[in-house]
Amino acid sequence: MKLSKALKNSLWAIAITIISILAVFPFFWMLLVSLKTRVLTYDPSVWFFKPTLENYIAVFQQRHLLFFAKNSFIVVISTTVLSLLLGSMAAYGFARFSFKRREDWAFWILSLRMLPPMATVIPFFILARFTNLLDTYLILILAYMTFNIPFSIWMMRGFFEEIPV
């Protein structure tokens, strides 16, 4: 039995609407909870309340948010710049130069993306402890670069191969 095109489109629209509501609802719920007082936070049945910004004020005044944001910016910017710099040089080499076992090396780099990040936690901890890098930006940047550089090499290699010589 064939469904009419209008019925099919309606069913798709209903399905997409339901999925969208399910995807957006947790964010809506977090926003509602963040605007409640501490007492009302634990009562999920309260949908109508007087919103307050005291939670946001507390975060900015008492939680050293700027200190944590500064740490994040240092790590993110350093990781991004170094990953792009090193990744672009390696990707250019893979795209433009012929060398022995080039495709094997490219596959090896791709296989690093398949490595579960948790498999590197203990080796990174041992490395950080022996080199006195515990609680430093450098070890965190190196950990992020372990997974960012193979990704940037793999992505940029395709772009460099498309540039006409």
PDB file of N, CA and C in Angstrom, residues 89-146:
ATOM      1  N   MET A  89      52.762  21.237   7.697  1.00  0.00           N
ATOM      2  CA  MET A  89      54.060  20.876   7.108  1.00  0.00           C
ATOM      3  C   MET A  89      54.107  19.392   6.756  1.00  0.00           C
ATOM      4  N   ALA A  90      53.624  18.554   7.641  1.00  0.00           N
ATOM      5  CA  ALA A  90      53.612  17.118   7.359  1.00  0.00           C
ATOM      6  C   ALA A  90      52.655  16.792   6.222  1.00  0.00           C
ATOM      7  N   ALA A  91      51.495  17.428   6.205  1.00  0.00           N
ATOM      8  CA  ALA A  91      50.518  17.174   5.141  1.00  0.00           C
ATOM      9  C   ALA A  91      51.069  17.606   3.791  1.00  0.00           C
ATOM     10  N   TYR A  92      51.770  18.719   3.754  1.00  0.00           N
ATOM     11  CA  TYR A  92      52.377  19.169   2.497  1.00  0.00           C
ATOM     12  C   TYR A  92      53.411  18.158   2.020  1.00  0.00           C
ATOM     13  N   GLY A  93      54.200  17.635   2.943  1.00  0.00           N
ATOM     14  CA  GLY A  93      55.184  16.616   2.578  1.00  0.00           C
ATOM     15  C   GLY A  93      54.531  15.360   2.029  1.00  0.00           C
ATOM     16  N   PHE A  94      53.459  14.922   2.649  1.00  0.00           N
ATOM     17  CA  PHE A  94      52.748  13.735   2.156  1.00  0.00           C
ATOM     18  C   PHE A  94      52.094  13.994   0.803  1.00  0.00           C
ATOM     19  N   ALA A  95      51.624  15.208   0.574  1.00  0.00           N
ATOM     20  CA  ALA A  95      50.904  15.508  -0.662  1.00  0.00           C
ATOM     21  C   ALA A  95      51.840  15.752  -1.837  1.00  0.00           C
ATOM     22  N   ARG A  96      52.992  16.339  -1.600  1.00  0.00           N
ATOM     23  CA  ARG A  96      53.840  16.784  -2.706  1.00  0.00           C
ATOM     24  C   ARG A  96      55.082  15.933  -2.967  1.00  0.00           C
ATOM     25  N   PHE A  97      55.564  15.228  -1.990  1.00  0.00           N
ATOM     26  CA  PHE A  97      56.819  14.500  -2.169  1.00  0.00           C
ATOM     27  C   PHE A  97      56.569  13.004  -2.216  1.00  0.00           C
ATOM     28  N   SER A  98      57.360  12.333  -3.021  1.00  0.00           N
ATOM     29  CA  SER A  98      57.313  10.871  -3.078  1.00  0.00           C
ATOM     30  C   SER A  98      58.471  10.330  -2.256  1.00  0.00           C
ATOM     31  N   PHE A  99      58.182   9.437  -1.373  1.00  0.00           N
ATOM     32  CA  PHE A  99      59.224   8.789  -0.584  1.00  0.00           C
ATOM     33  C   PHE A  99      58.785   7.371  -0.290  1.00  0.00           C
ATOM     34  N   LYS A 100      59.734   6.587   0.132  1.00  0.00           N
ATOM     35  CA  LYS A 100      59.494   5.172   0.352  1.00  0.00           C
ATOM     36  C   LYS A 100      58.432   4.973   1.440  1.00  0.00           C
ATOM     37  N   ARG A 101      57.459   4.129   1.147  1.00  0.00           N
ATOM     38  CA  ARG A 101      56.398   3.737   2.077  1.00  0.00           C
ATOM     39  C   ARG A 101      55.524   4.918   2.513  1.00  0.00           C
ATOM     40  N   ARG A 102      55.325   5.856   1.613  1.00  0.00           N
ATOM     41  CA  ARG A 102      54.531   7.045   1.918  1.00  0.00           C
ATOM     42  C   ARG A 102      53.111   6.683   2.345  1.00  0.00           C
ATOM     43  N   GLU A 103      52.476   5.781   1.626  1.00  0.00           N
ATOM     44  CA  GLU A 103      51.099   5.402   1.957  1.00  0.00           C
ATOM     45  C   GLU A 103      51.028   4.626   3.271  1.00  0.00           C
ATOM     46  N   ASP A 104      52.072   3.854   3.568  1.00  0.00           N
ATOM     47  CA  ASP A 104      52.110   3.151   4.857  1.00  0.00           C
ATOM     48  C   ASP A 104      52.187   4.151   6.015  1.00  0.00           C
ATOM     49  N   TRP A 105      53.018   5.179   5.843  1.00  0.00           N
ATOM     50  CA  TRP A 105      53.124   6.220   6.864  1.00  0.00           C
ATOM     51  C   TRP A 105      51.804   6.972   7.006  1.00  0.00           C
ATOM     52  N   ALA A 106      51.155   7.241   5.885  1.00  0.00           N
ATOM     53  CA  ALA A 106      49.864   7.941   5.929  1.00  0.00           C
ATOM     54  C   ALA A 106      48.823   7.099   6.667  1.00  0.00           C
ATOM     55  N   PHE A 107      48.826   5.796   6.414  1.00  0.00           N
ATOM     56  CA  PHE A 107      47.884   4.929   7.124  1.00  0.00           C
ATOM     57  C   PHE A 107      48.220   4.875   8.613  1.00  0.00           C
ATOM     58  N   TRP A 108      49.493   4.862   8.943  1.00  0.00           N
ATOM     59  CA  TRP A 108      49.901   4.836  10.344  1.00  0.00           C
ATOM     60  C   TRP A 108      49.402   6.095  11.062  1.00  0.00           C
ATOM     61  N   ILE A 109      49.496   7.235  10.400  1.00  0.00           N
ATOM     62  CA  ILE A 109      49.004   8.484  10.992  1.00  0.00           C
ATOM     63  C   ILE A 109      47.496   8.420  11.180  1.00  0.00           C
ATOM     64  N   LEU A 110      46.798   7.880  10.174  1.00  0.00           N
ATOM     65  CA  LEU A 110      45.348   7.731  10.311  1.00  0.00           C
ATOM     66  C   LEU A 110      45.008   6.773  11.449  1.00  0.00           C
ATOM     67  N   SER A 111      45.794   5.733  11.613  1.00  0.00           N
ATOM     68  CA  SER A 111      45.505   4.761  12.676  1.00  0.00           C
ATOM     69  C   SER A 111      45.675   5.379  14.064  1.00  0.00           C
ATOM     70  N   LEU A 112      46.477   6.445  14.182  1.00  0.00           N
ATOM     71  CA  LEU A 112      46.581   7.137  15.467  1.00  0.00           C
ATOM     72  C   LEU A 112      45.244   7.759  15.864  1.00  0.00           C
ATOM     73  N   ARG A 113      44.420   8.114  14.879  1.00  0.00           N
ATOM     74  CA  ARG A 113      43.088   8.652  15.160  1.00  0.00           C
ATOM     75  C   ARG A 113      42.177   7.572  15.740  1.00  0.00           C
ATOM     76  N   MET A 114      42.501   6.311  15.455  1.00  0.00           N
ATOM     77  CA  MET A 114      41.675   5.208  15.942  1.00  0.00           C
ATOM     78  C   MET A 114      42.057   4.789  17.362  1.00  0.00           C
ATOM     79  N   LEU A 115      43.161   5.306  17.860  1.00  0.00           N
ATOM     80  CA  LEU A 115      43.629   4.977  19.205  1.00  0.00           C
ATOM     81  C   LEU A 115      42.690   5.599  20.243  1.00  0.00           C
ATOM     82  N   PRO A 116      42.190   4.809  21.172  1.00  0.00           N
ATOM     83  CA  PRO A 116      41.317   5.395  22.197  1.00  0.00           C
ATOM     84  C   PRO A 116      42.115   6.355  23.082  1.00  0.00           C
ATOM     85  N   PRO A 117      41.605   7.551  23.315  1.00  0.00           N
ATOM     86  CA  PRO A 117      42.351   8.513  24.133  1.00  0.00           C
ATOM     87  C   PRO A 117      42.702   7.981  25.520  1.00  0.00           C
ATOM     88  N   MET A 118      41.861   7.132  26.086  1.00  0.00           N
ATOM     89  CA  MET A 118      42.151   6.605  27.422  1.00  0.00           C
ATOM     90  C   MET A 118      43.378   5.692  27.419  1.00  0.00           C
ATOM     91  N   ALA A 119      43.764   5.186  26.254  1.00  0.00           N
ATOM     92  CA  ALA A 119      44.946   4.329  26.177  1.00  0.00           C
ATOM     93  C   ALA A 119      46.229   5.126  26.381  1.00  0.00           C
ATOM     94  N   THR A 120      46.146   6.447  26.289  1.00  0.00           N
ATOM     95  CA  THR A 120      47.346   7.276  26.443  1.00  0.00           C
ATOM     96  C   THR A 120      47.453   7.910  27.827  1.00  0.00           C
ATOM     97  N   VAL A 121      46.471   7.715  28.676  1.00  0.00           N
ATOM     98  CA  VAL A 121      46.466   8.393  29.973  1.00  0.00           C
ATOM     99  C   VAL A 121      47.651   7.965  30.834  1.00  0.00           C
ATOM    100  N   ILE A 122      47.856   6.680  30.995  1.00  0.00           N
ATOM    101  CA  ILE A 122      48.950   6.199  31.851  1.00  0.00           C
ATOM    102  C   ILE A 122      50.315   6.554  31.260  1.00  0.00           C
ATOM    103  N   PRO A 123      50.556   6.329  29.952  1.00  0.00           N
ATOM    104  CA  PRO A 123      51.851   6.764  29.411  1.00  0.00           C
ATOM    105  C   PRO A 123      52.104   8.266  29.573  1.00  0.00           C
ATOM    106  N   PHE A 124      51.075   9.082  29.384  1.00  0.00           N
ATOM    107  CA  PHE A 124      51.267  10.525  29.567  1.00  0.00           C
ATOM    108  C   PHE A 124      51.545  10.868  31.023  1.00  0.00           C
ATOM    109  N   PHE A 125      50.899  10.179  31.945  1.00  0.00           N
ATOM    110  CA  PHE A 125      51.157  10.434  33.358  1.00  0.00           C
ATOM    111  C   PHE A 125      52.595  10.066  33.712  1.00  0.00           C
ATOM    112  N   ILE A 126      53.055   8.916  33.239  1.00  0.00           N
ATOM    113  CA  ILE A 126      54.437   8.493  33.516  1.00  0.00           C
ATOM    114  C   ILE A 126      55.422   9.482  32.906  1.00  0.00           C
ATOM    115  N   LEU A 127      55.167   9.899  31.661  1.00  0.00           N
ATOM    116  CA  LEU A 127      56.022  10.889  31.004  1.00  0.00           C
ATOM    117  C   LEU A 127      56.042  12.196  31.790  1.00  0.00           C
ATOM    118  N   ALA A 128      54.895  12.649  32.228  1.00  0.00           N
ATOM    119  CA  ALA A 128      54.816  13.910  32.965  1.00  0.00           C
ATOM    120  C   ALA A 128      55.523  13.811  34.309  1.00  0.00           C
ATOM    121  N   ARG A 129      55.400  12.677  34.965  1.00  0.00           N
ATOM    122  CA  ARG A 129      56.033  12.526  36.271  1.00  0.00           C
ATOM    123  C   ARG A 129      57.553  12.501  36.156  1.00  0.00           C
ATOM    124  N   PHE A 130      58.070  11.769  35.171  1.00  0.00           N
ATOM    125  CA  PHE A 130      59.524  11.660  35.041  1.00  0.00           C
ATOM    126  C   PHE A 130      60.169  12.928  34.499  1.00  0.00           C
ATOM    127  N   THR A 131      59.411  13.748  33.821  1.00  0.00           N
ATOM    128  CA  THR A 131      59.969  14.987  33.273  1.00  0.00           C
ATOM    129  C   THR A 131      59.531  16.215  34.068  1.00  0.00           C
ATOM    130  N   ASN A 132      58.931  15.994  35.223  1.00  0.00           N
ATOM    131  CA  ASN A 132      58.451  17.075  36.091  1.00  0.00           C
ATOM    132  C   ASN A 132      57.501  18.029  35.363  1.00  0.00           C
ATOM    133  N   LEU A 133      56.620  17.481  34.554  1.00  0.00           N
ATOM    134  CA  LEU A 133      55.652  18.289  33.818  1.00  0.00           C
ATOM    135  C   LEU A 133      54.233  18.153  34.358  1.00  0.00           C
ATOM    136  N   LEU A 134      54.080  17.491  35.498  1.00  0.00           N
ATOM    137  CA  LEU A 134      52.741  17.371  36.081  1.00  0.00           C
ATOM    138  C   LEU A 134      52.195  18.761  36.392  1.00  0.00           C
ATOM    139  N   ASP A 135      50.920  18.962  36.135  1.00  0.00           N
ATOM    140  CA  ASP A 135      50.234  20.231  36.397  1.00  0.00           C
ATOM    141  C   ASP A 135      50.837  21.400  35.627  1.00  0.00           C
ATOM    142  N   THR A 136      51.269  21.149  34.397  1.00  0.00           N
ATOM    143  CA  THR A 136      51.764  22.228  33.539  1.00  0.00           C
ATOM    144  C   THR A 136      50.930  22.289  32.268  1.00  0.00           C
ATOM    145  N   TYR A 137      51.004  23.439  31.628  1.00  0.00           N
ATOM    146  CA  TYR A 137      50.313  23.589  30.347  1.00  0.00           C
ATOM    147  C   TYR A 137      50.914  22.658  29.301  1.00  0.00           C
ATOM    148  N   LEU A 138      52.226  22.487  29.343  1.00  0.00           N
ATOM    149  CA  LEU A 138      52.925  21.758  28.288  1.00  0.00           C
ATOM    150  C   LEU A 138      52.428  20.323  28.142  1.00  0.00           C
ATOM    151  N   ILE A 139      52.252  19.611  29.225  1.00  0.00           N
ATOM    152  CA  ILE A 139      51.823  18.216  29.109  1.00  0.00           C
ATOM    153  C   ILE A 139      50.388  18.132  28.595  1.00  0.00           C
ATOM    154  N   LEU A 140      49.554  19.085  28.964  1.00  0.00           N
ATOM    155  CA  LEU A 140      48.182  19.108  28.454  1.00  0.00           C
ATOM    156  C   LEU A 140      48.171  19.423  26.958  1.00  0.00           C
ATOM    157  N   ILE A 141      49.011  20.350  26.547  1.00  0.00           N
ATOM    158  CA  ILE A 141      49.122  20.686  25.122  1.00  0.00           C
ATOM    159  C   ILE A 141      49.632  19.485  24.337  1.00  0.00           C
ATOM    160  N   LEU A 142      50.624  18.790  24.868  1.00  0.00           N
ATOM    161  CA  LEU A 142      51.142  17.595  24.188  1.00  0.00           C
ATOM    162  C   LEU A 142      50.078  16.507  24.083  1.00  0.00           C
ATOM    163  N   ALA A 143      49.287  16.349  25.126  1.00  0.00           N
ATOM    164  CA  ALA A 143      48.224  15.341  25.093  1.00  0.00           C
ATOM    165  C   ALA A 143      47.194  15.674  24.018  1.00  0.00           C
ATOM    166  N   TYR A 144      46.795  16.930  23.930  1.00  0.00           N
ATOM    167  CA  TYR A 144      45.834  17.320  22.896  1.00  0.00           C
ATOM    168  C   TYR A 144      46.438  17.188  21.503  1.00  0.00           C
ATOM    169  N   MET A 145      47.698  17.553  21.378  1.00  0.00           N
ATOM    170  CA  MET A 145      48.347  17.481  20.061  1.00  0.00           C
ATOM    171  C   MET A 145      48.497  16.041  19.581  1.00  0.00           C
ATOM    172  N   THR A 146      48.567  15.091  20.495  1.00  0.00           N
ATOM    173  CA  THR A 146      48.666  13.685  20.114  1.00  0.00           C
ATOM    174  C   THR A 146      47.517  13.282  19.201  1.00  0.00           C
TER     175      THR A 146
END
